[in-house]
mmCIF file of C-alpha atoms in Angstrom:
data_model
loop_
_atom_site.group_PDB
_atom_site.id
_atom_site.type_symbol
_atom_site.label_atom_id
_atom_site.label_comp_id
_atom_site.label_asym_id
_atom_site.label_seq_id
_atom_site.Cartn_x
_atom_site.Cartn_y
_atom_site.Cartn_z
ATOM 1 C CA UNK A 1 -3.960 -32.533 -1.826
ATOM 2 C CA UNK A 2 -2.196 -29.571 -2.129
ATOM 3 C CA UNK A 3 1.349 -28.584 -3.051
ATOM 4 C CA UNK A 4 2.820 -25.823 -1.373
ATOM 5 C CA UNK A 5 6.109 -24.595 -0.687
ATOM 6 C CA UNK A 6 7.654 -21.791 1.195
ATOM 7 C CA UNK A 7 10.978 -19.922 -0.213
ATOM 8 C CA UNK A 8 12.183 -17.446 2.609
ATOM 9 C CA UNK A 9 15.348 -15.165 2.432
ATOM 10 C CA UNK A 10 16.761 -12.232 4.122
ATOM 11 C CA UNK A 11 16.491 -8.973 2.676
ATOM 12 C CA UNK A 12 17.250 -5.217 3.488
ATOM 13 C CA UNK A 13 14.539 -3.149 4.929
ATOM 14 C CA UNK A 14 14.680 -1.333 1.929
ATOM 15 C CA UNK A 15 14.595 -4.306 -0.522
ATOM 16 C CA UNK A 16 11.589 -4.946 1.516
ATOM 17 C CA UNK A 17 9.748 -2.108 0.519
ATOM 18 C CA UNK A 18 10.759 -2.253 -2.738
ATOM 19 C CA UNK A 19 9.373 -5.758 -3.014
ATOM 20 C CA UNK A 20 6.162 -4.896 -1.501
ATOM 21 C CA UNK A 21 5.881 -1.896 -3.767
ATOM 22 C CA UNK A 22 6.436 -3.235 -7.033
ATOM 23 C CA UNK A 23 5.807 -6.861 -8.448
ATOM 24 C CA UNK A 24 5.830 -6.381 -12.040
ATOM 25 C CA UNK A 25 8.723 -9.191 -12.079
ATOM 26 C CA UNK A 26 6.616 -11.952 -11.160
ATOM 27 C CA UNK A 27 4.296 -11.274 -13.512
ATOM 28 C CA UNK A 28 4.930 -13.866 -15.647
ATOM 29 C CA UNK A 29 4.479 -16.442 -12.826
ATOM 30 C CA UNK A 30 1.577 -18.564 -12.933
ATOM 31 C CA UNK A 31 0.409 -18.774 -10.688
ATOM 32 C CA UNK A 32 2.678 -15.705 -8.687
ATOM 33 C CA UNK A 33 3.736 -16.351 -5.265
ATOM 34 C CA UNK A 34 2.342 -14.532 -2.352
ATOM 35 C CA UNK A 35 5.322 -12.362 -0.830
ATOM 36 C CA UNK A 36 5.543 -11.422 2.875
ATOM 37 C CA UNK A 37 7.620 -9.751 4.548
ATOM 38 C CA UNK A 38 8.381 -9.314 8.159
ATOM 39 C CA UNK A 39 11.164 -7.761 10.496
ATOM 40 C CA UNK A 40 12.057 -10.639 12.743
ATOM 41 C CA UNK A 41 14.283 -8.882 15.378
ATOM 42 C CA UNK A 42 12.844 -5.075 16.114
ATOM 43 C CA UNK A 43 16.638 -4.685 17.521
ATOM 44 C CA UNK A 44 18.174 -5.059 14.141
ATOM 45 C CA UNK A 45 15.711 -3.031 11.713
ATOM 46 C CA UNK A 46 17.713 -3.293 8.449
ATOM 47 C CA UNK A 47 17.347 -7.418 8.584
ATOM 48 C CA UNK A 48 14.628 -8.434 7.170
ATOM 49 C CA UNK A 49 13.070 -11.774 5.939
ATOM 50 C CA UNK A 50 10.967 -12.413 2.373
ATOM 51 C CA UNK A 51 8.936 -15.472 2.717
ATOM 52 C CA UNK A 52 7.394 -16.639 -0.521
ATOM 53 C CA UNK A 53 4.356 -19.112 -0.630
ATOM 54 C CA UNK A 54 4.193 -21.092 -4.080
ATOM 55 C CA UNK A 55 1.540 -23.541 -5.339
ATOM 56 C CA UNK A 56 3.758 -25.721 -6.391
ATOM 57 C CA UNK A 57 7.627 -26.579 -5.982
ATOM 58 C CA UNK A 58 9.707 -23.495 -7.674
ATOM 59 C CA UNK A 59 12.224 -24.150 -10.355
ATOM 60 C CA UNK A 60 15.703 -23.066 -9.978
ATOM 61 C CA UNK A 61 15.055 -20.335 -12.749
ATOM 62 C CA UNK A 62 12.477 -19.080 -10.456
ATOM 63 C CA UNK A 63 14.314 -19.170 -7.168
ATOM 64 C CA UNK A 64 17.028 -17.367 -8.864
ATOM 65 C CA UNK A 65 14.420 -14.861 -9.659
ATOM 66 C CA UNK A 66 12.948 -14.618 -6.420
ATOM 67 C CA UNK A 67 16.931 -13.745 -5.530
ATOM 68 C CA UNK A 68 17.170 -11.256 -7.952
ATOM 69 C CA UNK A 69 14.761 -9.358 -5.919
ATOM 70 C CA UNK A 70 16.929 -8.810 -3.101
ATOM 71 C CA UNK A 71 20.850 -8.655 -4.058
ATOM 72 C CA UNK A 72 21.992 -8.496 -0.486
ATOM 73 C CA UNK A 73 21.126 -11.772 -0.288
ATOM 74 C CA UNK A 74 23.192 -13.145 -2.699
ATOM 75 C CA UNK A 75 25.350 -15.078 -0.732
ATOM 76 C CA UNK A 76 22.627 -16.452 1.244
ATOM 77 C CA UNK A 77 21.396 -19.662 0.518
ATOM 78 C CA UNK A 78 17.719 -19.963 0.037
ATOM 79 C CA UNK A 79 15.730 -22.129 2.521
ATOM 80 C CA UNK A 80 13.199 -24.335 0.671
ATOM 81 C CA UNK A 81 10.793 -25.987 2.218
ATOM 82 C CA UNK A 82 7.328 -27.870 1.312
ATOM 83 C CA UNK A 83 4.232 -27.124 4.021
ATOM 84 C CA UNK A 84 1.791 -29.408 5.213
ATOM 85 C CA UNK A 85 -1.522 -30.343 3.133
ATOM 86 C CA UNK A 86 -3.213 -26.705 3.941
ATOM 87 C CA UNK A 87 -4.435 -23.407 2.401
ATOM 88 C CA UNK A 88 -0.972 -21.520 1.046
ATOM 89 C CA UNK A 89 -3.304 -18.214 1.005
ATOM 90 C CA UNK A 90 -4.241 -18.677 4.545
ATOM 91 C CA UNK A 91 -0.762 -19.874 5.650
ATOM 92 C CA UNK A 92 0.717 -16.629 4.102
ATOM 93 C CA UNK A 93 -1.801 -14.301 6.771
ATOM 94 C CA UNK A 94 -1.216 -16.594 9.954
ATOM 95 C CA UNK A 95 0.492 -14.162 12.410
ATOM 96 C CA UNK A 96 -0.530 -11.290 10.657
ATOM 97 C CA UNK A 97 -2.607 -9.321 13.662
ATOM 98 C CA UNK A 98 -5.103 -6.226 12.796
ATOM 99 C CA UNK A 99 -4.161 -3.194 12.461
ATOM 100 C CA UNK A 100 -5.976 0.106 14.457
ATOM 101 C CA UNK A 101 -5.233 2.732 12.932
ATOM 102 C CA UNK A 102 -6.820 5.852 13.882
ATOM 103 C CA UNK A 103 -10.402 5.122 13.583
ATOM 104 C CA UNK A 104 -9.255 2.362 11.081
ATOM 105 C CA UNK A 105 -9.352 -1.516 11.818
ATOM 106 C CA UNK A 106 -7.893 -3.529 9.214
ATOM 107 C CA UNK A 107 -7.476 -7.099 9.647
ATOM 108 C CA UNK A 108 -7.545 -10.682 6.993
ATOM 109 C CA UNK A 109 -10.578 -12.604 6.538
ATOM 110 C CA UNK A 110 -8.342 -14.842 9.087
ATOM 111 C CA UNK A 111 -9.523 -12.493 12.102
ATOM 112 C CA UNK A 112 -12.813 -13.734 13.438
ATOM 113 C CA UNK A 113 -13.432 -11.171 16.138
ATOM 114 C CA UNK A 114 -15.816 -8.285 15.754
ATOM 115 C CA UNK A 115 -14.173 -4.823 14.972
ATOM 116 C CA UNK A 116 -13.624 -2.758 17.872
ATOM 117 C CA UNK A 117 -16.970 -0.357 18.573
ATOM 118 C CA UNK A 118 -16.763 2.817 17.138
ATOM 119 C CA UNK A 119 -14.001 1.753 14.565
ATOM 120 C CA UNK A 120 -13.937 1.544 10.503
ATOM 121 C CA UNK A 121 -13.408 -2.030 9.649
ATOM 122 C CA UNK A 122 -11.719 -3.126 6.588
ATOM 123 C CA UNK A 123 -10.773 -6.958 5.347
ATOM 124 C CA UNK A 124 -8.154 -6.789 3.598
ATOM 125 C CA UNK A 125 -5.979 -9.782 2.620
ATOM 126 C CA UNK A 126 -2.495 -10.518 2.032
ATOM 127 C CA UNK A 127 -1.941 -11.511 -1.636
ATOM 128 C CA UNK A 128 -0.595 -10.180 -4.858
ATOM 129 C CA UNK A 129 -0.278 -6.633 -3.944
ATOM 130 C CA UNK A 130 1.161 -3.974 -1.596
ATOM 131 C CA UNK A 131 -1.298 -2.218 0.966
ATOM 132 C CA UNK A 132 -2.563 -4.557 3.438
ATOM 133 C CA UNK A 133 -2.259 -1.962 6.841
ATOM 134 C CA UNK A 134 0.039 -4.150 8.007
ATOM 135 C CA UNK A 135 3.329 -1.793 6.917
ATOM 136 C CA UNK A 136 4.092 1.794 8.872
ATOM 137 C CA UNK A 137 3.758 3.480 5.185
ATOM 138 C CA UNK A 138 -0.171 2.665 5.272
ATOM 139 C CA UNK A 139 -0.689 2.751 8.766
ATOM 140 C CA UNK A 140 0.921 6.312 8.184
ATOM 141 C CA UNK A 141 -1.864 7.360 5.307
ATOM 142 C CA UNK A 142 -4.742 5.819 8.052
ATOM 143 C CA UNK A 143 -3.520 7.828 10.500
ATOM 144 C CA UNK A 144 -3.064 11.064 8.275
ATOM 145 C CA UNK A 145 -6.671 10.427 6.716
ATOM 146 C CA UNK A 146 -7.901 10.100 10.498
ATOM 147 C CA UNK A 147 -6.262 13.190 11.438
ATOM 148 C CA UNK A 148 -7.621 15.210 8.792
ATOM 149 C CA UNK A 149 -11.121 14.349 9.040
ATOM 150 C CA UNK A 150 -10.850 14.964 13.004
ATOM 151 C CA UNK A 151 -9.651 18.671 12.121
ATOM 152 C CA UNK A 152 -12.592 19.099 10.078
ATOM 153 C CA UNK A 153 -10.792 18.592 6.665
ATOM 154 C CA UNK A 154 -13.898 18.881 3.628
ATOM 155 C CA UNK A 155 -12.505 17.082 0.413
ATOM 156 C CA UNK A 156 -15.057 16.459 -2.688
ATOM 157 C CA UNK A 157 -12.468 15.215 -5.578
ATOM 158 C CA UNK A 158 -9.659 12.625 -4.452
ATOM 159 C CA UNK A 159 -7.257 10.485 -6.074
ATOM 160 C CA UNK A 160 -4.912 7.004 -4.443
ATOM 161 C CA UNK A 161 -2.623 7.311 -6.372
ATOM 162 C CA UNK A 162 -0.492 3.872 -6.762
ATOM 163 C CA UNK A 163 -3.595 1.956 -4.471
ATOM 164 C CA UNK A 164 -2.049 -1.071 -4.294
ATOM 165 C CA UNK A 165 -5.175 -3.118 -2.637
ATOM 166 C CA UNK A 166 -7.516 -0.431 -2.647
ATOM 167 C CA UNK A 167 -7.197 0.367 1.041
ATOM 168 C CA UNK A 168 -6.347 4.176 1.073
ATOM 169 C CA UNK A 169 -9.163 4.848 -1.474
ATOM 170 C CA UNK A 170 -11.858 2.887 0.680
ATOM 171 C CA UNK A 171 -10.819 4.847 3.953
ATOM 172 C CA UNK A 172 -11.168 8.384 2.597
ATOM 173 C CA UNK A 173 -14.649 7.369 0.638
ATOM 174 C CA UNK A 174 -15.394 6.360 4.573
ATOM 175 C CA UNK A 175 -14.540 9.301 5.548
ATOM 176 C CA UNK A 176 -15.778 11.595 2.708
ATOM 177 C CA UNK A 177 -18.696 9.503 1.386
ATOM 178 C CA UNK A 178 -19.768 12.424 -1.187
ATOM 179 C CA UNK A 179 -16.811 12.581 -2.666
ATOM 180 C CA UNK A 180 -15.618 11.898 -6.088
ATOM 181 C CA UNK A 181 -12.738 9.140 -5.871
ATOM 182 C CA UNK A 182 -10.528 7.546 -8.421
ATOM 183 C CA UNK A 183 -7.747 4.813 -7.424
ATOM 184 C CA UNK A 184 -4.972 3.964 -10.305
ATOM 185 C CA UNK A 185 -1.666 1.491 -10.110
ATOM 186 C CA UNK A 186 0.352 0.690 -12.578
ATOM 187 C CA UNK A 187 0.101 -2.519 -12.267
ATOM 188 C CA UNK A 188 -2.965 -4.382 -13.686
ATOM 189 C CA UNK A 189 -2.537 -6.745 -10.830
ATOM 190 C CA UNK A 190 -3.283 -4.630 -8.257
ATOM 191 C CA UNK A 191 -6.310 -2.996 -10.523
ATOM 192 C CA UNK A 192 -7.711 -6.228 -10.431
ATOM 193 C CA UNK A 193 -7.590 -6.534 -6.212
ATOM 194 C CA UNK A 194 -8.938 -3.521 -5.543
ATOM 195 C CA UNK A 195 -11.679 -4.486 -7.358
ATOM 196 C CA UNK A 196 -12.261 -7.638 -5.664
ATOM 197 C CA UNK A 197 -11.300 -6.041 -2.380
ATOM 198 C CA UNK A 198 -14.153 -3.383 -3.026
ATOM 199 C CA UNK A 199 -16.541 -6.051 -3.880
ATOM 200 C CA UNK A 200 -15.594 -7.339 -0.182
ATOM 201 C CA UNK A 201 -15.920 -3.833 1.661
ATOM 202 C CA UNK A 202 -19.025 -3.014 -0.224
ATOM 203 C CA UNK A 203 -17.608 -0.265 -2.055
ATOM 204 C CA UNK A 204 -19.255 0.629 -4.870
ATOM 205 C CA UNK A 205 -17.423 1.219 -8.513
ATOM 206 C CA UNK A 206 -18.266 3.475 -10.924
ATOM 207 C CA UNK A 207 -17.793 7.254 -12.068
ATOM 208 C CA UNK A 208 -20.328 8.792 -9.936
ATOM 209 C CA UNK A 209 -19.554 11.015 -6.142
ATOM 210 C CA UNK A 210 -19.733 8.336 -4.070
ATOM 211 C CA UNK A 211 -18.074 5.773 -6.225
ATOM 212 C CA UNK A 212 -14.646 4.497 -6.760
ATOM 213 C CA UNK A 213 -13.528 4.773 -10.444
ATOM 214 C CA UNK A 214 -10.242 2.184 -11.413
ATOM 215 C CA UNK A 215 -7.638 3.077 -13.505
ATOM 216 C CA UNK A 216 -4.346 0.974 -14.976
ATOM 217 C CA UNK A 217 -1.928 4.198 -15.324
ATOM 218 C CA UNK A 218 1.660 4.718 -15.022
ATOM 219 C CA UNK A 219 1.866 7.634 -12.767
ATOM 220 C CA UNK A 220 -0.565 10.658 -13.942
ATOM 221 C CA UNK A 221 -0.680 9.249 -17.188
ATOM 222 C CA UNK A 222 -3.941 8.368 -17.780
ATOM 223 C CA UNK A 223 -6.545 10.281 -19.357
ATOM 224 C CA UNK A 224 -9.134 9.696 -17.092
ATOM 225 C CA UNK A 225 -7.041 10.797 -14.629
ATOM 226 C CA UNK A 226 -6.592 13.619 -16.646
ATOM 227 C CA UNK A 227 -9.845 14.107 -17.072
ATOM 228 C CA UNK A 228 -10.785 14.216 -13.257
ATOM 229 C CA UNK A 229 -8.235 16.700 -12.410
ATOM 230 C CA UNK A 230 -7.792 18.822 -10.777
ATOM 231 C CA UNK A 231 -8.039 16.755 -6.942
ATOM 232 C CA UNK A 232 -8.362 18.220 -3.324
ATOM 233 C CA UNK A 233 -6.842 15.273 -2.297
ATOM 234 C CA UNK A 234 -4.165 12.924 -3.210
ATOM 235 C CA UNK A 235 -2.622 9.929 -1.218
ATOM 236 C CA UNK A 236 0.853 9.051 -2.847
ATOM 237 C CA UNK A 237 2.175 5.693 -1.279
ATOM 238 C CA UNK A 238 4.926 5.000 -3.800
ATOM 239 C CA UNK A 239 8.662 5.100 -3.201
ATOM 240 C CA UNK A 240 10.623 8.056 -2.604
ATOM 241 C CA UNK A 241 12.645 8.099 -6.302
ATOM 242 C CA UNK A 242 9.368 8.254 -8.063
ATOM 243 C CA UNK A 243 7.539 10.748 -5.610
ATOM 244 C CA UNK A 244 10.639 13.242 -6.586
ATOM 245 C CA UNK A 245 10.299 12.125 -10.552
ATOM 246 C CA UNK A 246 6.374 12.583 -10.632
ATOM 247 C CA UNK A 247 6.585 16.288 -7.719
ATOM 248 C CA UNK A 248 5.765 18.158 -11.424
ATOM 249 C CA UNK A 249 3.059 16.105 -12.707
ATOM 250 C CA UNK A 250 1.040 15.331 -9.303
ATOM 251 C CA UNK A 251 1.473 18.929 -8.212
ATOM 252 C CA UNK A 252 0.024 19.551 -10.953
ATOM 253 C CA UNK A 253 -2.531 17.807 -10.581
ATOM 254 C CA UNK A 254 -3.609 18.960 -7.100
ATOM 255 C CA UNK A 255 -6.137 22.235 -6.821
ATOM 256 C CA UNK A 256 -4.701 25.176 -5.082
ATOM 257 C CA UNK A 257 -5.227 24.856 -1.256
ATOM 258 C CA UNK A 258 -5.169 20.907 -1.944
ATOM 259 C CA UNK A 259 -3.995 18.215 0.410
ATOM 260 C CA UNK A 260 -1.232 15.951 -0.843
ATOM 261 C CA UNK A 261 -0.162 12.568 1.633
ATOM 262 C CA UNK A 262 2.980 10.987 0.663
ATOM 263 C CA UNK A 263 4.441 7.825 1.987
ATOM 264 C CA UNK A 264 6.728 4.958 0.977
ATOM 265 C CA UNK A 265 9.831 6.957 2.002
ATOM 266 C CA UNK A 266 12.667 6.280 4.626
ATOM 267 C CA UNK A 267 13.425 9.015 7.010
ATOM 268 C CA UNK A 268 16.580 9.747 5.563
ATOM 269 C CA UNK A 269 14.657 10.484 2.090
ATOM 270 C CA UNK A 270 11.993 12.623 3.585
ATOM 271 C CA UNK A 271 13.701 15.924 3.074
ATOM 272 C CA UNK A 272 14.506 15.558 -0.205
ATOM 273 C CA UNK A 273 10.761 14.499 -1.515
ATOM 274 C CA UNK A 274 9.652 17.368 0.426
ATOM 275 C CA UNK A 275 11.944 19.807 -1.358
ATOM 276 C CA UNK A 276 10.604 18.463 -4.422
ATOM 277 C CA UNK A 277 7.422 19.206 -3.528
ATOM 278 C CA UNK A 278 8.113 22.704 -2.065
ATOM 279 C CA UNK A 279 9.409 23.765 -5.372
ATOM 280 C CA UNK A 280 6.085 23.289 -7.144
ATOM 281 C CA UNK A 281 4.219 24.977 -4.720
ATOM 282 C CA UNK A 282 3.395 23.066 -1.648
ATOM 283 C CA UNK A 283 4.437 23.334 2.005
ATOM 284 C CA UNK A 284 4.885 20.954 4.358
ATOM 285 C CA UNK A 285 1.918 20.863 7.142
ATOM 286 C CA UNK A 286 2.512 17.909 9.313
ATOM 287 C CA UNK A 287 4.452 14.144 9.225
ATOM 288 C CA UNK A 288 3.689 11.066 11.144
ATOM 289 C CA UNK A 289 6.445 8.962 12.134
ATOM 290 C CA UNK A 290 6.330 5.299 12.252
ATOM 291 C CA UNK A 291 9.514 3.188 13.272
ATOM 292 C CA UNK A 292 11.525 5.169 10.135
ATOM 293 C CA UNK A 293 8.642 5.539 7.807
ATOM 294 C CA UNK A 294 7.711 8.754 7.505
ATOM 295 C CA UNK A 295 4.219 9.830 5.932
ATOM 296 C CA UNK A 296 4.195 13.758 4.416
ATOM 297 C CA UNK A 297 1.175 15.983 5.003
ATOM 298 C CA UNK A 298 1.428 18.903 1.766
ATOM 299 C CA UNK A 299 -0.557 21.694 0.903
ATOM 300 C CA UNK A 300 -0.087 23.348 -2.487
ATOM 301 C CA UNK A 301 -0.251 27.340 -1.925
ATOM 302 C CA UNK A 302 -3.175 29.185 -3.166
ATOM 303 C CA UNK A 303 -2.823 31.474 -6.216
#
């Protein structure tokens, strides 16, 4: 039998994201929990909810941890409860519907239906890193990669550029099959997903056009990123803070006349990333908005 447990507590929409975005903290965790997060009442968008699924009954060292993560709930007292003899993975994805995106379908290995005709299906599911489709800030990318490709967009050199699960990545190799693609994330973690998540959507590794190379890297850091430079495309899914640390070294990165998609950002931040930007060279050529969540469509100015 197993022993699982759900921890859930409320949390900012921006704690949220920053959750999602970065689990580096629960590292040390074996084995981690699977974090969800959710907006329970569309009316009140700054109150949301963290559920965490554990193997296991969590300590009070690691329920304080799990508290840490989202300070506005200090107060709060955490609601602890142990789930029936089932699956914790699959109990973490029930209620989690597909996503269509553009010409993107991504749903959990929970969804038994066929993809929609005509549609590019991806299983992606939840787990131990950010990127499922299920937030605004990837549907955002899907729909900017879906745009782009409609409008006749060519791209033979791209980089994902904090991948998360791979997602991005997989939906412009779909979409550019010829192209040379690298994914990176600091977090080993997430490395590690992608890879099983390409396995999964039969996309094949390796260094070649047509193939998805894997990096660990903080940032552009990297020297096989280095090394692939300069890109024609790069998808930036991140957080606002470092999107305006890193403007230098991923404008740098991109070739003159290339595309740059940035997301992870509140609508409140979006101006200021995109003055970043703007002062190494790029201007702003479109934005899709999704309930707050903007997603940034660059272009760095020729020479």
């Amino acid at each position: 039998m197993s022993d699982s447990w759900k921890l859930t507590l409320p949390c900012t929409r921006a704690e949220a994201e920053a959750l999602a975005e970065d689990i580096a903290p629960l590292a040390g965790l074996d084995p981690p929990p699977v974090l969800m997060t959710s907006e329970p009442d569309p009316d009140a968008p700054d109150a949301w909810q963290l559920d965490a699924y554990f193997e296991g009954k969590p300590d009070a060292a690691t329920i304080a941890l799990l508290r840490g993560l989202v300070p506005s709930a200090s107060a709060a007292k955490p609601l602890l409860a142990r789930l029936p003899d089932a699956d914790w993975v699959t109990l973490s994805q029930q209620g989690l519907e597909p996503v269509h995106a553009g010409r993107f379908f991504v749903h959990t290995s929970q969804h038994g239906e066929a993809p929609p005709p005509g549609t590019i299906a991806f299983r992606i599911d939840a787990g131990l890193a950010f990127g499922t489709g299920q937030h605004e800030t990837t549907t955002g990318c899907l729909q900017t990669l879906d745009g782009l490709k409609r409008r006749g967009a060519r791209f033979r050199n791209l980089l994902d550029l904090g991948t998360g699960t791979g997602l991005l990545a997989f939906a412009a190799m779909r979409l550019w099959p010829l192209a040379y693609a690298t994914a990176s994330d600091i977090d080993p973690i997430a490395i590690r997903v992608s890879a099983e998540n390409a396995a999964i959507n039969r996309i094949p590794l390796g260094a070649d056009h047509g193939r998805l190379a894997l990096a660990v890297a903080d940032g552009l850091d990297d020297p096989l990123l280095a090394a692939n430079a300069p890109y024609d495309l790069i998808i930036a899914n991140i957080l606002a803070q470092p999107l305006i640390a890193m403007a230098g070294s991923i404008a740098g990165a991109l070739a003159p006349g290339g595309t740059l998609i940035l997301a992870g950002l509140l609508d409140s931040q979006a101006a200021a990333v995109a003055a970043a930007y703007r002062r190494h060279g790029l201007r702003l050529a479109g934005r899709v908005d999704n309930r707050g969540w903007p997603t940034l469509r660059m272009v760095k100015r020729r020479r």
